[in-house]
Short mmCIF file of C-alpha atoms and ligand atoms in Angstrom, two decimals:
data_model
loop_
_atom_site.label_atom_id
_atom_site.label_comp_id
_atom_site.label_asym_id
_atom_site.label_seq_id
_atom_site.Cartn_x
_atom_site.Cartn_y
_atom_site.Cartn_z
CA UNK A 70 33.39 4.71 -11.30
CA UNK A 71 34.39 2.49 -8.35
CA UNK A 72 32.71 4.83 -5.87
CA UNK A 73 29.66 4.96 -8.11
CA UNK A 74 29.35 1.18 -7.95
CA UNK A 75 29.85 1.28 -4.19
CA UNK A 76 27.10 3.92 -3.99
CA UNK A 77 24.74 1.74 -6.02
CA UNK A 78 25.56 -1.28 -3.84
CA UNK A 79 24.98 0.75 -0.66
CA UNK A 80 21.72 2.14 -1.94
CA UNK A 81 20.41 -1.25 -3.09
CA UNK A 82 21.41 -2.77 0.29
CA UNK A 83 19.61 0.11 1.99
CA UNK A 84 16.52 -0.51 -0.13
CA UNK A 85 16.64 -4.22 0.70
CA UNK A 86 16.91 -3.52 4.43
CA UNK A 87 14.09 -0.94 4.21
CA UNK A 88 11.94 -3.45 2.32
CA UNK A 89 12.59 -6.19 4.91
CA UNK A 90 11.84 -3.84 7.79
CA UNK A 91 8.64 -2.75 6.11
CA UNK A 92 7.66 -6.39 5.49
CA UNK A 93 8.25 -7.21 9.14
CA UNK A 94 6.21 -4.19 10.23
CA UNK A 95 3.42 -5.21 7.87
CA UNK A 96 3.08 -8.89 8.52
CA UNK A 97 2.47 -8.85 12.27
CA UNK A 98 -0.75 -6.85 12.40
CA UNK A 99 -3.13 -7.62 9.56
CA UNK A 100 -5.95 -10.11 9.22
CA UNK A 101 -6.26 -12.25 6.09
CA UNK A 102 -7.81 -10.46 3.14
CA UNK A 103 -9.03 -13.66 1.46
CA UNK A 104 -12.54 -13.33 2.82
CA UNK A 105 -14.46 -16.29 1.52
CA UNK A 106 -17.38 -15.55 -0.83
CA UNK A 107 -17.22 -11.81 -0.12
CA UNK A 108 -19.22 -11.21 -3.28
CA UNK A 109 -22.12 -13.30 -1.99
CA UNK A 110 -22.60 -11.19 1.14
CA UNK A 111 -25.08 -8.36 1.50
CA UNK A 112 -23.70 -4.83 1.62
CA UNK A 113 -24.13 -4.75 5.41
CA UNK A 114 -22.35 -8.07 5.83
CA UNK A 115 -19.48 -6.80 3.68
CA UNK A 116 -19.29 -3.66 5.78
CA UNK A 117 -19.08 -5.81 8.93
CA UNK A 118 -16.09 -7.65 7.48
CA UNK A 119 -14.51 -4.36 6.46
CA UNK A 120 -15.04 -2.91 9.91
CA UNK A 121 -13.44 -5.93 11.48
CA UNK A 122 -10.48 -5.93 9.05
CA UNK A 123 -9.72 -2.21 9.18
CA UNK A 124 -10.96 -1.19 12.63
CA UNK A 125 -13.52 1.26 11.25
CA UNK A 126 -15.82 3.06 13.66
CA UNK A 127 -19.61 2.90 13.27
CA UNK A 128 -19.56 6.48 11.95
CA UNK A 129 -16.95 5.55 9.36
CA UNK A 130 -19.01 2.56 8.26
CA UNK A 131 -22.04 4.83 7.86
CA UNK A 132 -19.97 7.31 5.85
CA UNK A 133 -18.68 4.62 3.49
CA UNK A 134 -22.21 3.34 3.00
CA UNK A 135 -23.74 6.71 2.28
CA UNK A 136 -20.80 8.05 0.26
CA UNK A 137 -21.77 11.40 1.64
CA UNK A 138 -19.72 14.39 0.57
CA UNK A 139 -21.11 17.52 2.25
CA UNK A 140 -21.74 20.39 -0.14
CA UNK A 141 -19.67 22.59 2.14
CA UNK A 142 -16.65 20.33 1.47
CA UNK A 143 -17.42 20.12 -2.25
CA UNK A 144 -17.50 23.91 -2.40
CA UNK A 145 -14.01 24.05 -0.96
CA UNK A 146 -12.74 21.64 -3.64
CA UNK A 147 -13.92 23.19 -6.91
CA UNK A 148 -15.77 26.20 -8.24
CA UNK A 149 -19.40 26.69 -9.32
CA UNK A 150 -20.54 23.62 -7.36
CA UNK A 151 -24.11 22.46 -7.98
CA UNK A 152 -23.94 18.99 -6.43
CA UNK A 153 -21.90 15.81 -6.13
CA UNK A 154 -21.64 12.76 -8.39
CA UNK A 155 -21.48 9.47 -6.48
CA UNK A 156 -19.94 6.41 -8.10
CA UNK A 157 -19.76 2.86 -6.71
CA UNK A 158 -17.06 1.97 -4.19
CA UNK A 159 -16.12 -1.72 -4.16
CA UNK A 160 -13.58 -3.76 -2.23
CA UNK A 161 -11.15 -6.07 -3.98
CA UNK A 162 -10.25 -8.97 -1.70
CA UNK A 163 -7.40 -11.49 -1.53
CA UNK A 164 -4.47 -9.12 -2.01
CA UNK A 165 -1.18 -10.20 -0.44
CA UNK A 166 1.62 -7.72 -1.15
CA UNK A 167 5.08 -8.06 0.40
CA UNK A 168 3.57 -10.48 2.87
CA UNK A 169 0.86 -8.08 4.04
CA UNK A 170 -2.85 -8.55 3.49
CA UNK A 171 -4.82 -5.68 1.96
CA UNK A 172 -8.46 -5.02 1.25
CA UNK A 173 -8.42 -2.66 -1.71
CA UNK A 174 -11.02 0.10 -2.08
CA UNK A 175 -11.82 0.77 -5.73
CA UNK A 176 -14.06 3.60 -6.98
CA UNK A 177 -15.19 2.75 -10.49
CA UNK A 178 -18.34 2.57 -12.59
CA UNK A 179 -17.22 -0.34 -14.84
CA UNK A 180 -18.58 -3.83 -14.12
CA UNK A 181 -16.17 -6.75 -13.60
CA UNK A 182 -13.12 -4.71 -12.61
CA UNK A 183 -13.36 -5.33 -8.85
CA UNK A 184 -14.22 -9.01 -9.32
CA UNK A 185 -11.38 -9.44 -11.82
CA UNK A 186 -8.79 -7.87 -9.50
CA UNK A 187 -10.01 -10.02 -6.59
CA UNK A 188 -9.80 -13.16 -8.71
CA UNK A 189 -6.28 -12.43 -9.97
CA UNK A 190 -5.18 -11.69 -6.39
CA UNK A 191 -6.69 -14.99 -5.27
CA UNK A 192 -4.63 -16.90 -7.83
CA UNK A 193 -1.50 -14.87 -6.98
CA UNK A 194 -1.91 -15.74 -3.28
CA UNK A 195 -1.37 -19.39 -4.09
CA UNK A 196 2.20 -18.57 -5.13
CA UNK A 197 3.08 -15.98 -2.49
CA UNK A 198 1.26 -12.89 -3.75
CA UNK A 199 2.93 -9.76 -5.08
CA UNK A 200 6.47 -8.56 -4.39
CA UNK A 201 6.60 -4.78 -4.66
CA UNK A 202 9.19 -2.05 -4.25
CA UNK A 203 9.54 1.63 -5.07
CA UNK A 204 11.99 4.48 -5.41
CA UNK A 205 12.08 7.47 -3.09
CA UNK A 206 9.15 9.85 -3.81
CA UNK A 207 10.90 12.38 -6.05
CA UNK A 208 8.88 14.75 -8.24
CA UNK A 209 10.28 17.09 -10.86
CA UNK A 210 9.48 20.82 -10.92
CA UNK A 211 10.31 22.51 -14.23
CA UNK A 212 11.19 26.13 -14.87
CA UNK A 213 11.27 27.07 -18.53
CA UNK A 214 13.66 29.92 -19.34
CA UNK A 215 13.29 31.53 -22.72
CA UNK A 216 15.32 34.15 -24.62
CA UNK A 217 18.56 33.57 -22.75
CA UNK A 218 21.39 35.07 -24.86
CA UNK A 219 23.65 32.14 -24.13
CA UNK A 220 21.83 29.01 -22.96
CA UNK A 221 25.11 27.10 -22.48
CA UNK A 222 26.51 29.82 -20.17
CA UNK A 223 23.17 30.01 -18.39
CA UNK A 224 23.33 26.27 -17.72
CA UNK A 225 26.80 26.63 -16.13
CA UNK A 226 25.84 29.66 -14.04
CA UNK A 227 22.67 28.04 -12.76
CA UNK A 228 24.50 24.85 -11.80
CA UNK A 229 27.20 26.92 -10.05
CA UNK A 230 24.44 28.41 -7.84
CA UNK A 231 22.75 25.09 -7.14
CA UNK A 232 23.03 25.35 -3.36
CA UNK A 233 21.47 28.84 -3.17
CA UNK A 234 18.66 27.79 -5.51
CA UNK A 235 17.89 24.65 -3.47
CA UNK A 236 18.00 26.71 -0.26
CA UNK A 237 15.48 29.17 -1.71
CA UNK A 238 13.22 26.28 -2.77
CA UNK A 239 13.44 24.65 0.65
CA UNK A 240 12.49 27.87 2.44
CA UNK A 241 9.00 27.31 0.98
CA UNK A 242 8.26 24.21 3.05
CA UNK A 243 10.17 23.84 6.32
CA UNK A 244 7.78 21.11 7.48
CA UNK A 245 8.58 18.91 4.47
CA UNK A 246 12.29 19.57 5.02
CA UNK A 247 11.97 18.66 8.71
CA UNK A 248 10.50 15.30 7.66
CA UNK A 249 13.51 14.53 5.47
CA UNK A 250 11.96 15.75 2.21
CA UNK A 251 12.46 18.90 0.16
CA UNK A 252 14.36 19.99 -2.94
CA UNK A 253 17.39 17.70 -3.11
CA UNK A 254 18.88 18.37 -6.50
CA UNK A 255 18.77 20.60 -9.54
CA UNK A 256 19.42 19.63 -13.12
CA UNK A 257 19.55 21.83 -16.20
CA UNK A 258 18.89 20.98 -19.84
CA UNK A 259 19.45 23.10 -22.92
CA UNK A 260 16.48 22.37 -25.13
CA UNK A 261 16.19 23.25 -28.81
CA UNK A 262 12.54 23.99 -29.71
CA UNK A 263 10.57 25.50 -32.59
CA UNK A 264 10.60 28.94 -30.90
CA UNK A 265 14.30 28.89 -30.00
CA UNK A 266 16.72 27.24 -27.62
CA UNK A 267 15.47 27.17 -24.05
CA UNK A 268 17.04 26.45 -20.69
CA UNK A 269 15.00 24.04 -18.60
CA UNK A 270 15.89 24.00 -14.91
CA UNK A 271 14.47 21.05 -12.99
CA UNK A 272 14.14 20.80 -9.21
CA UNK A 273 14.10 17.26 -7.83
CA UNK A 274 11.86 17.36 -4.80
CA UNK A 275 11.44 14.54 -2.31
CA UNK A 276 7.72 14.86 -1.50
CA UNK A 277 7.64 12.18 1.24
CA UNK A 278 3.97 11.31 1.84
CA UNK A 279 2.41 14.11 -0.22
CA UNK A 280 1.63 13.89 -3.91
CA UNK A 281 3.56 17.14 -4.03
CA UNK A 282 2.00 19.21 -6.81
CA UNK A 283 1.46 22.23 -4.54
CA UNK A 284 4.86 22.23 -2.93
CA UNK A 285 6.70 21.57 -6.19
CA UNK A 286 4.82 24.35 -8.02
CA UNK A 287 5.47 26.76 -5.14
CA UNK A 288 9.18 25.89 -5.16
CA UNK A 289 9.42 26.27 -8.95
CA UNK A 290 7.82 29.71 -8.75
CA UNK A 291 10.05 30.76 -5.87
CA UNK A 292 13.33 30.04 -7.68
CA UNK A 293 12.26 31.51 -11.02
CA UNK A 294 13.55 35.08 -10.31
CA UNK A 295 16.99 33.70 -9.36
CA UNK A 296 17.05 31.65 -12.56
CA UNK A 297 16.11 34.70 -14.63
CA UNK A 298 18.99 36.69 -13.12
CA UNK A 299 21.50 33.90 -13.69
CA UNK A 300 20.36 33.13 -17.24
CA UNK A 301 19.57 36.62 -18.47
CA UNK A 302 16.38 35.08 -19.86
CA UNK A 303 12.72 35.11 -18.89
CA UNK A 304 11.09 32.42 -16.78
CA UNK A 305 7.93 31.30 -18.54
CA UNK A 306 6.35 28.07 -17.19
CA UNK A 307 7.00 27.03 -13.57
CA UNK A 308 5.23 23.75 -12.98
CA UNK A 309 5.49 20.11 -11.87
CA UNK A 310 6.08 17.40 -14.48
CA UNK A 311 3.59 14.56 -14.44
CA UNK A 312 6.14 12.27 -16.04
CA UNK A 313 7.15 11.18 -12.55
CA UNK A 314 9.93 8.86 -13.67
CA UNK A 315 11.83 9.41 -10.42
CA UNK A 316 8.87 8.15 -8.39
CA UNK A 317 8.37 4.68 -9.69
CA UNK A 318 6.74 1.58 -8.17
CA UNK A 319 7.41 -1.98 -9.25
CA UNK A 320 5.61 -5.20 -8.55
CA UNK A 321 6.12 -8.78 -9.66
CA UNK A 322 4.11 -11.95 -9.39
CA UNK A 323 4.12 -15.60 -10.40
CA UNK A 324 1.06 -17.66 -11.32
CA UNK A 325 1.12 -21.43 -11.57
CA UNK A 326 -0.05 -22.74 -14.90
CA UNK A 327 -2.59 -24.94 -13.13
CA UNK A 328 -4.18 -21.94 -11.40
CA UNK A 329 -4.52 -20.16 -14.74
CA UNK A 330 -6.12 -23.12 -16.50
CA UNK A 331 -3.13 -24.76 -18.14
CA UNK A 332 -0.07 -24.02 -20.23
CA UNK A 333 -2.19 -23.00 -23.22
CA UNK A 334 -3.62 -20.12 -21.23
CA UNK A 335 -0.10 -19.12 -20.17
CA UNK A 336 0.97 -19.13 -23.83
CA UNK A 337 -2.11 -17.10 -24.71
CA UNK A 338 -1.25 -14.47 -22.09
CA UNK A 339 2.37 -14.23 -23.26
CA UNK A 340 1.17 -13.90 -26.86
CA UNK A 341 -1.24 -11.17 -25.77
CA UNK A 342 1.64 -9.32 -24.12
CA UNK A 343 3.76 -9.75 -27.27
CA UNK A 344 0.92 -8.26 -29.32
CA UNK A 345 0.80 -5.20 -27.05
CA UNK A 346 4.59 -4.84 -27.13
CA UNK A 347 4.51 -4.80 -30.93
CA UNK A 348 1.40 -2.76 -31.66
CA UNK A 349 0.32 0.60 -30.21
CA UNK A 350 -3.37 -0.02 -31.01
CA UNK A 351 -3.40 -3.10 -28.80
CA UNK A 352 -0.97 -1.54 -26.32
CA UNK A 353 -3.33 1.36 -25.55
CA UNK A 354 -6.03 -1.17 -24.57
CA UNK A 355 -3.55 -3.34 -22.65
CA UNK A 356 -2.50 -0.31 -20.60
CA UNK A 357 -6.14 0.79 -20.25
CA UNK A 358 -6.75 -2.54 -18.51
CA UNK A 359 -3.86 -1.81 -16.12
CA UNK A 360 -5.27 1.65 -15.46
CA UNK A 361 -8.73 0.23 -14.66
CA UNK A 362 -7.22 -0.93 -11.39
CA UNK A 363 -4.75 1.89 -10.87
CA UNK A 364 -7.24 4.70 -11.43
CA UNK A 365 -9.94 3.08 -9.30
CA UNK A 366 -7.63 2.93 -6.26
CA UNK A 367 -6.34 6.45 -6.94
CA UNK A 368 -9.88 7.80 -7.08
CA UNK A 369 -10.94 5.95 -3.93
CA UNK A 370 -7.98 7.39 -2.02
CA UNK A 371 -8.54 10.95 -3.24
CA UNK A 372 -5.53 11.04 -5.55
CA UNK A 373 -5.27 12.94 -8.81
CA UNK A 374 -6.27 10.34 -11.40
CA UNK A 375 -5.39 12.59 -14.35
CA UNK A 376 -1.84 13.04 -13.07
CA UNK A 377 -1.42 9.28 -12.69
CA UNK A 378 -2.87 8.57 -16.15
CA UNK A 379 -0.67 11.21 -17.81
CA UNK A 380 2.42 9.90 -16.02
CA UNK A 381 1.65 6.28 -16.83
CA UNK A 382 1.17 6.78 -20.56
CA UNK A 383 4.14 9.15 -20.90
CA UNK A 384 6.27 6.59 -19.04
CA UNK A 385 5.00 3.87 -21.35
CA UNK A 386 6.23 5.95 -24.30
CA UNK A 387 9.52 7.09 -22.72
CA UNK A 388 11.73 5.21 -25.20
CA UNK A 389 9.90 6.77 -28.15
CA UNK A 390 7.97 3.52 -28.60
CA UNK A 391 4.66 3.21 -26.71
CA UNK A 392 5.08 0.02 -24.68
CA UNK A 393 3.11 -2.05 -22.17
CA UNK A 394 3.44 -1.07 -18.51
CA UNK A 395 3.54 -4.78 -17.65
CA UNK A 396 5.64 -7.69 -18.89
CA UNK A 397 4.69 -11.36 -19.00
CA UNK A 398 6.86 -14.40 -19.68
CA UNK A 399 6.67 -18.16 -19.32
CA UNK A 400 9.00 -19.86 -16.87
CA UNK A 401 10.80 -23.11 -17.68
CA UNK A 402 8.17 -25.11 -15.75
CA UNK A 403 5.33 -23.48 -17.69
CA UNK A 404 4.26 -21.03 -14.95
CA UNK A 405 3.63 -17.38 -15.75
CA UNK A 406 5.77 -14.57 -14.43
CA UNK A 407 4.71 -10.95 -14.61
CA UNK A 408 5.94 -7.54 -13.56
CA UNK A 409 4.94 -3.91 -13.74
CA UNK A 410 6.89 -0.67 -13.46
CA UNK A 411 5.16 2.67 -13.53
CA UNK A 412 5.24 6.13 -11.97
CA UNK A 413 2.81 6.48 -9.08
CA UNK A 414 2.72 10.07 -7.92
CA UNK A 415 0.29 9.54 -5.07
CA UNK A 416 0.00 10.99 -1.59
CA UNK A 417 -1.59 10.00 1.69
CA UNK A 418 -1.53 13.49 3.19
CA UNK A 419 -2.65 16.87 1.88
CA UNK A 420 -4.92 17.65 -1.06
CA UNK A 421 -8.24 15.85 -1.31
CA UNK A 422 -6.97 13.00 0.87
CA UNK A 423 -7.24 15.46 3.78
CA UNK A 424 -10.75 16.76 3.12
CA UNK A 425 -12.77 14.03 1.42
CA UNK A 426 -14.28 11.91 4.20
CA UNK A 427 -14.55 8.71 2.15
CA UNK A 428 -11.03 9.06 0.75
CA UNK A 429 -9.70 9.27 4.30
CA UNK A 430 -11.57 6.09 5.24
CA UNK A 431 -10.32 4.33 2.12
CA UNK A 432 -6.76 5.06 3.22
CA UNK A 433 -7.62 3.62 6.62
CA UNK A 434 -9.07 0.49 4.97
CA UNK A 435 -5.81 0.05 3.04
CA UNK A 436 -3.77 0.62 6.17
CA UNK A 437 -0.88 2.12 4.21
CA UNK A 438 1.68 3.98 6.30
CA UNK A 439 3.49 5.85 3.53
CA UNK A 440 2.84 7.18 0.04
CA UNK A 441 5.45 4.72 -1.22
CA UNK A 442 3.48 1.82 0.24
CA UNK A 443 0.33 3.14 -1.46
CA UNK A 444 2.24 3.31 -4.77
CA UNK A 445 3.36 -0.29 -4.35
CA UNK A 446 -0.21 -1.40 -3.68
CA UNK A 447 -1.46 0.51 -6.72
CA UNK A 448 1.18 -1.02 -9.00
CA UNK A 449 0.23 -4.49 -7.73
CA UNK A 450 -3.46 -3.85 -8.39
CA UNK A 451 -2.57 -2.67 -11.92
CA UNK A 452 -0.63 -5.89 -12.49
CA UNK A 453 -3.47 -8.03 -11.14
CA UNK A 454 -5.99 -6.20 -13.30
CA UNK A 455 -3.91 -6.72 -16.41
CA UNK A 456 -3.51 -10.44 -15.67
CA UNK A 457 -7.24 -10.85 -15.17
CA UNK A 458 -8.02 -9.14 -18.48
CA UNK A 459 -5.41 -11.08 -20.45
CA UNK A 460 -6.44 -14.40 -18.90
CA UNK A 461 -10.06 -13.82 -19.82
CA UNK A 462 -9.18 -12.55 -23.29
CA UNK A 463 -6.87 -15.49 -23.94
CA UNK A 464 -9.48 -18.05 -22.81
CA UNK A 465 -13.25 -17.58 -22.63
CA UNK A 466 -13.17 -13.96 -23.84
CA UNK A 467 -14.01 -10.82 -21.90
CA UNK A 468 -17.66 -10.52 -22.79
CA UNK A 469 -18.88 -13.41 -20.70
CA UNK A 470 -17.86 -11.80 -17.39
CA UNK A 471 -18.56 -8.29 -18.58
CA UNK A 472 -21.98 -9.09 -19.91
CA UNK A 473 -23.36 -10.70 -16.76
CA UNK A 474 -23.24 -7.44 -14.83
CA UNK A 475 -23.94 -5.28 -17.85
CA UNK A 476 -27.00 -7.42 -18.54
CA UNK A 477 -28.35 -6.66 -15.06
CA UNK A 478 -28.08 -2.95 -15.80
CA UNK A 479 -29.86 -3.37 -19.14
CA UNK A 480 -32.57 -5.47 -17.48
CA UNK A 481 -33.14 -2.76 -14.86
CA UNK A 482 -33.25 -0.11 -17.58
CA UNK A 483 -35.91 -2.17 -19.34
CA UNK A 484 -38.08 -2.05 -16.23
CA UNK A 485 -37.15 -5.32 -14.52
CA UNK A 486 -37.26 -5.25 -10.72
CA UNK A 487 -36.14 -7.54 -7.91
CA UNK A 488 -35.29 -11.11 -8.88
CA UNK A 489 -36.64 -10.48 -12.36
CA UNK A 490 -33.47 -8.49 -13.02
CA UNK A 491 -31.38 -11.64 -12.56
CA UNK A 492 -33.77 -13.75 -14.64
CA UNK A 493 -33.89 -11.31 -17.55
CA UNK A 494 -30.11 -10.82 -17.37
CA UNK A 495 -29.44 -14.59 -17.32
CA UNK A 496 -31.73 -15.12 -20.32
CA UNK A 497 -29.99 -12.39 -22.32
CA UNK A 498 -26.52 -13.71 -21.49
CA UNK A 499 -27.40 -17.28 -22.45
CA UNK A 500 -28.95 -16.05 -25.72
CA UNK A 501 -25.89 -13.78 -26.22
CA UNK A 502 -28.36 -10.94 -26.86
CA UNK A 503 -27.64 -8.34 -24.19
CA UNK A 504 -29.71 -5.52 -25.66
CA UNK A 505 -32.35 -3.14 -24.39
CA UNK A 506 -34.94 -4.20 -26.99
CA UNK A 507 -34.55 -7.89 -26.00
CA UNK A 508 -34.65 -7.00 -22.30
CA UNK A 509 -37.94 -5.15 -22.84
CA UNK A 510 -39.42 -8.19 -24.60
CA UNK A 511 -38.33 -10.46 -21.74
CA UNK A 512 -39.68 -8.09 -19.08
CA UNK A 513 -43.01 -7.98 -20.92
CA UNK A 514 -43.15 -11.79 -20.79
CA UNK A 515 -42.65 -11.86 -16.99
CA UNK A 516 -45.76 -12.10 -14.80
CA UNK A 517 -46.39 -8.55 -13.51
CA UNK A 518 -46.88 -9.68 -9.89
CA UNK A 519 -43.51 -11.46 -9.87
CA UNK A 520 -41.71 -8.38 -11.06
CA UNK A 521 -43.45 -6.13 -8.49
CA UNK A 522 -43.37 -8.34 -5.40
CA UNK A 523 -39.73 -9.10 -5.89
CA UNK A 524 -38.82 -5.43 -6.13
CA UNK A 525 -38.42 -4.83 -2.42
CA UNK A 526 -35.89 -7.67 -2.15
CA UNK A 527 -33.60 -6.09 -4.71
CA UNK A 528 -31.65 -3.82 -2.37
CA UNK A 529 -30.20 -6.72 -0.39
CA UNK A 530 -29.93 -9.23 -3.22
CA UNK A 531 -26.42 -10.67 -3.51
CA UNK A 532 -24.97 -9.86 -6.94
CA UNK A 533 -23.75 -12.54 -9.29
CA UNK A 534 -20.02 -12.82 -9.67
CA UNK A 535 -19.16 -11.92 -13.26
C1 MEV B 650 -11.74 -3.11 -20.48
O1 MEV B 650 -12.08 -2.08 -19.59
C2 MEV B 650 -10.26 -3.44 -20.36
C3 MEV B 650 -9.75 -4.46 -21.36
O2 MEV B 650 -10.07 -4.05 -22.67
C4 MEV B 650 -8.26 -4.57 -21.17
C5 MEV B 650 -7.56 -5.41 -22.20
O3 MEV B 650 -8.06 -5.58 -23.34
O4 MEV B 650 -6.45 -5.89 -21.89
C6 MEV B 650 -10.41 -5.81 -21.16
#
């Protein structure tokens, strides 16, 4: 018990020292990410800022702009390729995480998300930004053993051969092992199920800077024959678990009540959180708001968004009660305090991150040095996104911001061009009638020449902030 406590103390001291060292490394190099009126700039002006912030080459800037994914690369990613599907890539500004400035690339089709994250980060900056931390990057590889005559004996025999099993697993990836990663531990569970009692052997693999699905699956497959021999059963599934509860990132933040619009707004946000904590119908939407940010950064950096989503929601339900990934409370002085904890099984090497040209550039824009750092950034973006949604919901409502951009899309669909798009959109928003039929009526009322002559200006028109 005493040595356990000592171990915990040592490990938390180690984490603290690591965090400090990382903060020191981070703070000396970056430029400020609070680029004034970024949203008002043209695309080319934004790219200039990005180039300056992240040291992108001209070729990289061109690649970001075009979003080009060569068919030859696409063909190496999936089967039966017929094309590519581009979606918008935006940059959330203002993020300050552990004292380091980040510009955050977000790939997402939903209006308002990038603006909302930027706005929340702007308010967070006033009170020191986000404080983030993370565990070591451990993933779990499961081997399911069925039809063992004595699952209890199998458990003992497997655990008695732990070293040999870990050695076999580690033979699969000497490079990972040389970098300090690899299979570090093995745990066994005897699991009653509807088809009989099973033995579940779980490898704990430190994946370092890789997401790890490939290496973990390879390791699980490699040890399966040994496990069959030891258990007298049959190895069925051999696969990673996406409930990555040993690879968790945390972030916390404080917002002053003044920045949020007063104590009433703070109370509204805390009540919104309480609603989510008590009700799964609201909680699913609360966590969807978190994942708007999380998934957008994962997609931009070439990470497996489905794995992250699955892990996040399973983690949210780990107690048997589906709960919010974030927490919000009011401080004594009326300020708002928030935190997030979630699994972030992301990598910065291997997989798509290595072959997708834009994903590689997005990682460069972020300037993250490790997968853990990327996880901490992602958790902070999720927290910011949730704050922005709750603040809007608890004050003016979400539709105002959402509708401004949505209205532009509807106006364009109705045939508006150039500055007419903004005029039709503004009219619909002020009438609170953002509908295609109304947009068509408004377009019909516009002088034809105005609609046409303005069309060529559209490409460089600064967008309205939602
Ligand atoms: C919409 O994409 C996300 C929100 O519904 C999140 C929430 O309700 O908290 C606004």
